[in-house]
PDB file of C-alpha atoms in Angstrom:
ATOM      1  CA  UNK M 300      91.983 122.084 148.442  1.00  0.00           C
ATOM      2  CA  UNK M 301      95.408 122.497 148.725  1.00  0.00           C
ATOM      3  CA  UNK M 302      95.907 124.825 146.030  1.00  0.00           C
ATOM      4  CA  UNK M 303      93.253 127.262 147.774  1.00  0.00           C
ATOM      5  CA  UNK M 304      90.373 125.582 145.124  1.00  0.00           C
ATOM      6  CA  UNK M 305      86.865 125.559 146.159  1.00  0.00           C
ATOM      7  CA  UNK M 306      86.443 122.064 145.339  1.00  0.00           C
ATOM      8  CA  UNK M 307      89.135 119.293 144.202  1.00  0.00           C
ATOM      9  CA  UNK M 308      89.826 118.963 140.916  1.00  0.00           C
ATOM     10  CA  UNK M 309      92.699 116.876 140.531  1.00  0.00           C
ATOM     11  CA  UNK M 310      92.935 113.172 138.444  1.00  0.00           C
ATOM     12  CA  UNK M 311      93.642 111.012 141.427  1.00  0.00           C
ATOM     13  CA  UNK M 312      92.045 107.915 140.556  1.00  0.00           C
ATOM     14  CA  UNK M 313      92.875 106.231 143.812  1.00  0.00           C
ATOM     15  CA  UNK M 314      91.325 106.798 147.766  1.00  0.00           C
ATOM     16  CA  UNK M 315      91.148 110.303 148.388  1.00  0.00           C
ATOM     17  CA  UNK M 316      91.982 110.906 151.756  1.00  0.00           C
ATOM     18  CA  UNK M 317      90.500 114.145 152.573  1.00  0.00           C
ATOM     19  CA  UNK M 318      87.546 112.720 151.428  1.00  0.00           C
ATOM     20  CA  UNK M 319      87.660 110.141 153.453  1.00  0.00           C
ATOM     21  CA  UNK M 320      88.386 112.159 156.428  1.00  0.00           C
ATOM     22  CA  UNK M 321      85.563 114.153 155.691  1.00  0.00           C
ATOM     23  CA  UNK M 322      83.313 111.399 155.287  1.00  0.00           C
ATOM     24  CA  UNK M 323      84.026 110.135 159.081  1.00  0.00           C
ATOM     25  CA  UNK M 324      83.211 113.305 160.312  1.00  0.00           C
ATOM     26  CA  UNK M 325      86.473 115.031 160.307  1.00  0.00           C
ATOM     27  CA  UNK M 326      88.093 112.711 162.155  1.00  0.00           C
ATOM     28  CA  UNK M 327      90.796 110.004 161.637  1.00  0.00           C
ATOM     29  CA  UNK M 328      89.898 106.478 160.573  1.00  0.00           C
ATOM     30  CA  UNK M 329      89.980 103.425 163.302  1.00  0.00           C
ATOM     31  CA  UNK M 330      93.548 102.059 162.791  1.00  0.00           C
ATOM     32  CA  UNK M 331      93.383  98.373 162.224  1.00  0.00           C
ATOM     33  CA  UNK M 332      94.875  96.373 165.188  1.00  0.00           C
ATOM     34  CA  UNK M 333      97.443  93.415 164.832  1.00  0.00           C
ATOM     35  CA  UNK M 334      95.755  89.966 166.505  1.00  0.00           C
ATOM     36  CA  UNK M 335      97.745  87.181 167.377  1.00  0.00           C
ATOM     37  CA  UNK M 336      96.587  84.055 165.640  1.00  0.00           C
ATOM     38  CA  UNK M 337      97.209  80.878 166.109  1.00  0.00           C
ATOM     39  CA  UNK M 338      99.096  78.493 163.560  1.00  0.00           C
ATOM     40  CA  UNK M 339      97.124  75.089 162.871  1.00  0.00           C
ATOM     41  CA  UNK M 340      99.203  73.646 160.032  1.00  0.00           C
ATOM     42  CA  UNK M 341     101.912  74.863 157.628  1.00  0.00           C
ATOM     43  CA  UNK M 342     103.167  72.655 155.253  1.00  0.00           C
ATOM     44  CA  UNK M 343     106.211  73.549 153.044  1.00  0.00           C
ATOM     45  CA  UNK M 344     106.463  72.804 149.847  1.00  0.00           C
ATOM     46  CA  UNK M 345     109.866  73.900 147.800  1.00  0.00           C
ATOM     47  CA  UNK M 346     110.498  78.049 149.011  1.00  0.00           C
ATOM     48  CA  UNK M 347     106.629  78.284 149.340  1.00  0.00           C
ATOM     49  CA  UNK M 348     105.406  77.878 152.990  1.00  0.00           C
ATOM     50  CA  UNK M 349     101.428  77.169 152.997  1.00  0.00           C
ATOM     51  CA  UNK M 350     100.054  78.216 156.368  1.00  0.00           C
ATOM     52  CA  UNK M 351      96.434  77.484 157.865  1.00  0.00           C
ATOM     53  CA  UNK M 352      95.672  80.233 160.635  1.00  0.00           C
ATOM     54  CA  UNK M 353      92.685  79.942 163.028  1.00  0.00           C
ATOM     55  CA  UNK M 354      91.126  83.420 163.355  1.00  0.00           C
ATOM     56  CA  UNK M 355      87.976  85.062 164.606  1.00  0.00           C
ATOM     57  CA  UNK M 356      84.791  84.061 162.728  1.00  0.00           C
ATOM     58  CA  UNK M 357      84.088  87.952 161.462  1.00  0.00           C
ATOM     59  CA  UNK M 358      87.601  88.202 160.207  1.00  0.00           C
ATOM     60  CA  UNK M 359      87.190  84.747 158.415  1.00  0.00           C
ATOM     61  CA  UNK M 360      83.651  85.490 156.219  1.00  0.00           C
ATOM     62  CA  UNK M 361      85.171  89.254 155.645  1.00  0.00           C
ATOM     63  CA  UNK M 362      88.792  87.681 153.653  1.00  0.00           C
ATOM     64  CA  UNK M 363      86.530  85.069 151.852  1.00  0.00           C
ATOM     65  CA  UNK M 364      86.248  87.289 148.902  1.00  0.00           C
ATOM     66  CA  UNK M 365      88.254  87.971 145.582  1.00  0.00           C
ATOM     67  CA  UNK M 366      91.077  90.321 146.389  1.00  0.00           C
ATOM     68  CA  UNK M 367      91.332  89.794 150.530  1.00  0.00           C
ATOM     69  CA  UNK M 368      94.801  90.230 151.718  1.00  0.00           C
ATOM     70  CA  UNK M 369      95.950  90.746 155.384  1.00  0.00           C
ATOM     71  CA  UNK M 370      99.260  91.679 156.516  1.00  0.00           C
ATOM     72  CA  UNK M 371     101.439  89.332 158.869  1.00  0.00           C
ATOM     73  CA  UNK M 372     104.816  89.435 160.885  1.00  0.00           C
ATOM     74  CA  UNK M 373     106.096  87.078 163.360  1.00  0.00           C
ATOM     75  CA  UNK M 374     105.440  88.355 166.907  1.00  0.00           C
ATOM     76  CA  UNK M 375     109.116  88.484 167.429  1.00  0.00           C
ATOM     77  CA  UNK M 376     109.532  91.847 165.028  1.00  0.00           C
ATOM     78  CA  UNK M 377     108.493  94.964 165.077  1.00  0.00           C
ATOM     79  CA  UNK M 378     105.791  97.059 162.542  1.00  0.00           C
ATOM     80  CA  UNK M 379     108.304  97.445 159.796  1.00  0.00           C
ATOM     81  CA  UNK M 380     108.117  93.452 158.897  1.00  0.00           C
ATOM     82  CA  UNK M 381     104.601  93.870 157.955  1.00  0.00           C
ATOM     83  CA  UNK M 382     103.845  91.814 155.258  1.00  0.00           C
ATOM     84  CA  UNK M 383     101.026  91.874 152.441  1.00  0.00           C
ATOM     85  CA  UNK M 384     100.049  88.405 151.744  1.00  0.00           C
ATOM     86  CA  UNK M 385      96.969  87.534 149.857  1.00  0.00           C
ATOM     87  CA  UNK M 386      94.248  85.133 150.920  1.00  0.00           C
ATOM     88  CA  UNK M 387      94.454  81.699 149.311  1.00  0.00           C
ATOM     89  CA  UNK M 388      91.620  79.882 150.876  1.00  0.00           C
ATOM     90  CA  UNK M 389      89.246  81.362 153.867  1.00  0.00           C
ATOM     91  CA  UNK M 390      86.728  79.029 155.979  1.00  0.00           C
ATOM     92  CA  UNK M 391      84.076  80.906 157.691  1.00  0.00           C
ATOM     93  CA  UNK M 392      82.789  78.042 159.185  1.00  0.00           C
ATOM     94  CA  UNK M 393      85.806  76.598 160.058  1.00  0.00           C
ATOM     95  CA  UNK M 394      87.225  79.909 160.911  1.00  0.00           C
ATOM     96  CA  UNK M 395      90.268  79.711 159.169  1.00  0.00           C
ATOM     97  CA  UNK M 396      92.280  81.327 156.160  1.00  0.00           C
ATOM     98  CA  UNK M 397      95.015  80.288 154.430  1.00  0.00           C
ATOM     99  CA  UNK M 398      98.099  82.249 152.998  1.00  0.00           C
ATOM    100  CA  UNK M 399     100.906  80.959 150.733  1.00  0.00           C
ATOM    101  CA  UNK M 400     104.289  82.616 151.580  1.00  0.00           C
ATOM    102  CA  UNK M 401     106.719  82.624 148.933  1.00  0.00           C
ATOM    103  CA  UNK M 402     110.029  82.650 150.944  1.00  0.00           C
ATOM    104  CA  UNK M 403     112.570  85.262 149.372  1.00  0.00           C
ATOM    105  CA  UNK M 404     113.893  88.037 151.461  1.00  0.00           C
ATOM    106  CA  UNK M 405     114.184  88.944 155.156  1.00  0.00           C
ATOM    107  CA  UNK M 406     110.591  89.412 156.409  1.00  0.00           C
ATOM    108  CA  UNK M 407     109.434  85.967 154.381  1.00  0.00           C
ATOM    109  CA  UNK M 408     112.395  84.119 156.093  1.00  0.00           C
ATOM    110  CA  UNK M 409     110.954  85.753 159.410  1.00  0.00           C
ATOM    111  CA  UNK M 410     107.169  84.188 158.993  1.00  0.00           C
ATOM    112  CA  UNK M 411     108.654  80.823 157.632  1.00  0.00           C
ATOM    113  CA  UNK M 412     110.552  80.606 160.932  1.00  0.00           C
ATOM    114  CA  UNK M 413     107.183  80.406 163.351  1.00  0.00           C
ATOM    115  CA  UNK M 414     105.759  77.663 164.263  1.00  0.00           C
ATOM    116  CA  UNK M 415     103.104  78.558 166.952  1.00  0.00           C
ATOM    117  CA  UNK M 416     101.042  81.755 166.359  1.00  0.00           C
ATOM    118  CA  UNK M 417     101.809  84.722 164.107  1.00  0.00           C
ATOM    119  CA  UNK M 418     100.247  88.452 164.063  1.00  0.00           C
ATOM    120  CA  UNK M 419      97.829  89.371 161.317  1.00  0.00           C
ATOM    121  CA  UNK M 420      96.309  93.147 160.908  1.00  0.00           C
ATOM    122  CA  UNK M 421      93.246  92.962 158.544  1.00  0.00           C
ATOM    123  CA  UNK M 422      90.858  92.942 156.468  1.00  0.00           C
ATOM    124  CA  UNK M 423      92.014  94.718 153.576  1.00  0.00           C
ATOM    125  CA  UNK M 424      90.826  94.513 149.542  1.00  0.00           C
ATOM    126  CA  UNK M 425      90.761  95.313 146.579  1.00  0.00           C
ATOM    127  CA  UNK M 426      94.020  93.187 146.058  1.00  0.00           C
ATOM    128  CA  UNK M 427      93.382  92.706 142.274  1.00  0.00           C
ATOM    129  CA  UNK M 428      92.928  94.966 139.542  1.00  0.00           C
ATOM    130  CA  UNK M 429      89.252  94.501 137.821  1.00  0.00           C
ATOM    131  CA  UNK M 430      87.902  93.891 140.610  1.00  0.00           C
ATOM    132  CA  UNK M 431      84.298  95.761 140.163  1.00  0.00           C
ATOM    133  CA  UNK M 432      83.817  93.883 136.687  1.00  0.00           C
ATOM    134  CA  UNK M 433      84.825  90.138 138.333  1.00  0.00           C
ATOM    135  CA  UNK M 434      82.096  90.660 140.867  1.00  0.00           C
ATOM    136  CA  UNK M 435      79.444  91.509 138.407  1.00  0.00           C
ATOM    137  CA  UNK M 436      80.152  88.660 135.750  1.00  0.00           C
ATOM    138  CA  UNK M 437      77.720  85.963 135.863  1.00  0.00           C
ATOM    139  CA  UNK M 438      77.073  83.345 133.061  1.00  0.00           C
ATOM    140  CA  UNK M 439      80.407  83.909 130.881  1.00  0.00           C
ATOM    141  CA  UNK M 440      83.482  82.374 129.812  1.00  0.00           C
ATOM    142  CA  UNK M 441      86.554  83.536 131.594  1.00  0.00           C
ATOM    143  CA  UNK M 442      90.120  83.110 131.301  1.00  0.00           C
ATOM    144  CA  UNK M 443      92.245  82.840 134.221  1.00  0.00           C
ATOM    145  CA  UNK M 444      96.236  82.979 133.845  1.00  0.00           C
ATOM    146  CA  UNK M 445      98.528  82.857 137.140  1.00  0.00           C
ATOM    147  CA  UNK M 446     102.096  81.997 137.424  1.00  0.00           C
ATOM    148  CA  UNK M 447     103.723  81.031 140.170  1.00  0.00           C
ATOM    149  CA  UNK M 448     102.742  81.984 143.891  1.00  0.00           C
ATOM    150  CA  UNK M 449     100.134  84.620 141.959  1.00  0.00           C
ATOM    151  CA  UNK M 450      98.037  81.299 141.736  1.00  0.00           C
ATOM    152  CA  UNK M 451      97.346  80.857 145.548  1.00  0.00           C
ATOM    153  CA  UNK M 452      95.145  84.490 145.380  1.00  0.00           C
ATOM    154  CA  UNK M 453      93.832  83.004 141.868  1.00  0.00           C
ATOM    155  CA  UNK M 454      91.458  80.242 144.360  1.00  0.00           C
ATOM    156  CA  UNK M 455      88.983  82.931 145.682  1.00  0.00           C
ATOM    157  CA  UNK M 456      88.441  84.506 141.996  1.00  0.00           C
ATOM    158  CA  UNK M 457      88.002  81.158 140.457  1.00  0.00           C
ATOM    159  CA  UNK M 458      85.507  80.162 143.091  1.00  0.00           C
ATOM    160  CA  UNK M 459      83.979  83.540 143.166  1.00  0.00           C
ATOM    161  CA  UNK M 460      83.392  83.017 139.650  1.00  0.00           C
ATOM    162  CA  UNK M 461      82.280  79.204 139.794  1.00  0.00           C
ATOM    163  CA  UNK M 462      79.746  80.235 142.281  1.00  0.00           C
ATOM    164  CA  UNK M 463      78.086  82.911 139.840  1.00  0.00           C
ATOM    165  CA  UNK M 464      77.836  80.526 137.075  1.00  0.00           C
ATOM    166  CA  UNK M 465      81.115  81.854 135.416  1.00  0.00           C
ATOM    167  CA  UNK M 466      82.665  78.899 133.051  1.00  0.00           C
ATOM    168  CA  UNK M 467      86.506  79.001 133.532  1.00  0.00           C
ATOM    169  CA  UNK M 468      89.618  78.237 131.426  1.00  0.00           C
ATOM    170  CA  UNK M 469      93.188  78.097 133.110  1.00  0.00           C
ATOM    171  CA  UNK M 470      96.536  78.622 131.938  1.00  0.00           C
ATOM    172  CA  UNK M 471      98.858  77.889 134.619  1.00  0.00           C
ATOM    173  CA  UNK M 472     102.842  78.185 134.839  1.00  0.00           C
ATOM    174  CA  UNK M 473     104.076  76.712 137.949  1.00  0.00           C
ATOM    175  CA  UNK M 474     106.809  79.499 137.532  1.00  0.00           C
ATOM    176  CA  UNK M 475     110.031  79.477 140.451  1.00  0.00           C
ATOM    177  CA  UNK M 476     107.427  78.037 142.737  1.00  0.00           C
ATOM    178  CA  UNK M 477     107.331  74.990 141.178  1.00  0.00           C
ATOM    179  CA  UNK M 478     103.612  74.014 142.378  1.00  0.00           C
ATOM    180  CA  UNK M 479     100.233  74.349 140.950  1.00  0.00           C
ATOM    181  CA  UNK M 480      97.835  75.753 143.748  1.00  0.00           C
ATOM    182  CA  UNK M 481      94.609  75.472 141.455  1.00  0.00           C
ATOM    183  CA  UNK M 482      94.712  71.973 140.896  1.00  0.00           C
ATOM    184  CA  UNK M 483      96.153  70.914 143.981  1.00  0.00           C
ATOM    185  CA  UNK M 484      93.072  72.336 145.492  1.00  0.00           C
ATOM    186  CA  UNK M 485      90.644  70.265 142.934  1.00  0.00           C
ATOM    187  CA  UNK M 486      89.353  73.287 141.015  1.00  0.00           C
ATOM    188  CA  UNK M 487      90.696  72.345 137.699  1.00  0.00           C
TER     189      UNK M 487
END
C-alpha cells in the first residue's frame, strides 16, 4: 500500500498494522491503560525480587495463559520505565499474578524499590515463540529447558501442558539467578 500496490504483498510475518487498523474500522486501537495495583508480598531471593500483585479478576483469568506478560513501573516514574515482565504464576480466583524481577539495570532497581502498590498496563501475549503448536499438544512427551529467571515464565507452559495431558521432562540451570522456580513451586 505504500508503494501505490493494490494489495500488500510484502513478507512481514509479524502484526500488520494497517490491517489491523482496517479491521477496527479505520480507526485506532483502545490504548491499554496503566492500573495501580496493589503489592501483597514480595520476597527477595539473591538479585531476583518475586512479587505477588492483587489485580482485577478479568485481568487475572486473561494472564493465566502460556506467554502472558504485562508491563510494570513504579508509580514514581514516568512511561519510559515501562517494563516487560512475564507472568510466573496467575490466580483467577485469588485474583492475583505473580512476576519474578531479575534486578539488573535502572528500571529493575526502580520496581525492586516499592513496597506498596506498583502500575501494571496489560494483558499482552504471545510472549514465547511456538506458541500456536504448545496450545494444541495434548498427550505427548515434551521437553522443557529454562535457565535462569527464563524459568519463572516456564510455570504457565508446564502447567498448560500438565493440564492437557502433556508428559514433561526438565532440564533446568539455575543460571546467575541462582534459584530453581519450577521446583520451588512443586511441579517437578
Amino acid at each position: 500500500h505504500l508503494q501505490n500496490e493494490s494489495f500488500c504483498n510484502c513478507n512481514w510475518r509479524g502484526m500488520c498494522i494497517f490491517q489491523e487498523y482496517y479491521f477496527c474500522g479505520n480507526k485506532l486501537k483502545d490504548k491499554r491503560d496503566s492500573i495501580e495495583a496493589k503489592i501483597i508480598n514480595k520476597e527477595l531471593i539473591e538479585n531476583v525480587a518475586i512479587v505477588t500483585i492483587e489485580v482485577p479478576h478479568t485481568l487475572a483469568r486473561q494472564l493465566n495463559q502460556p506467554g502472558a506478560y504485562v508491563f510494570v513501573r513504579s508509580k514514581d516514574t514516568n512511561h519510559f520505565f515501562d517494563t516487560p515482565m512475564s507472568i510466573m504464576e496467575s490466580d483467577p480466583l485469588k485474583d492475583i499474578i505473580k512476576i519474578a524481577v531479575q534486578i539488573n539495570g535502572v528500571k529493575t532497581k526502580t520496581i525492586n524499590k516499592v513496597e506498596d502498590s506498583i502500575l501494571i498496563r496489560g494483558p499482552y501475549w504471545n510472549g514465547i515463540h511456538g506458541l500456536e503448536a504448545l496450545k494444541t499438544t495434548t498427550g505427548s512427551k515434551c521437553l522443557i529447558i529454562a535457565r535462569g529467571v527464563a524459568q519463572a515464565p516456564a510455570i504457565l507452559v508446564i502447567k498448560h501442558l500438565l493440564t492437557h495431558n502433556n508428559s514433561i521432562d526438565c532440564i533446568l540451570d539455575p543460571g546467575s539467578v541462582n534459584y530453581n522456580f519450577i521446583s520451588e513451586n512443586h511441579l517437578v
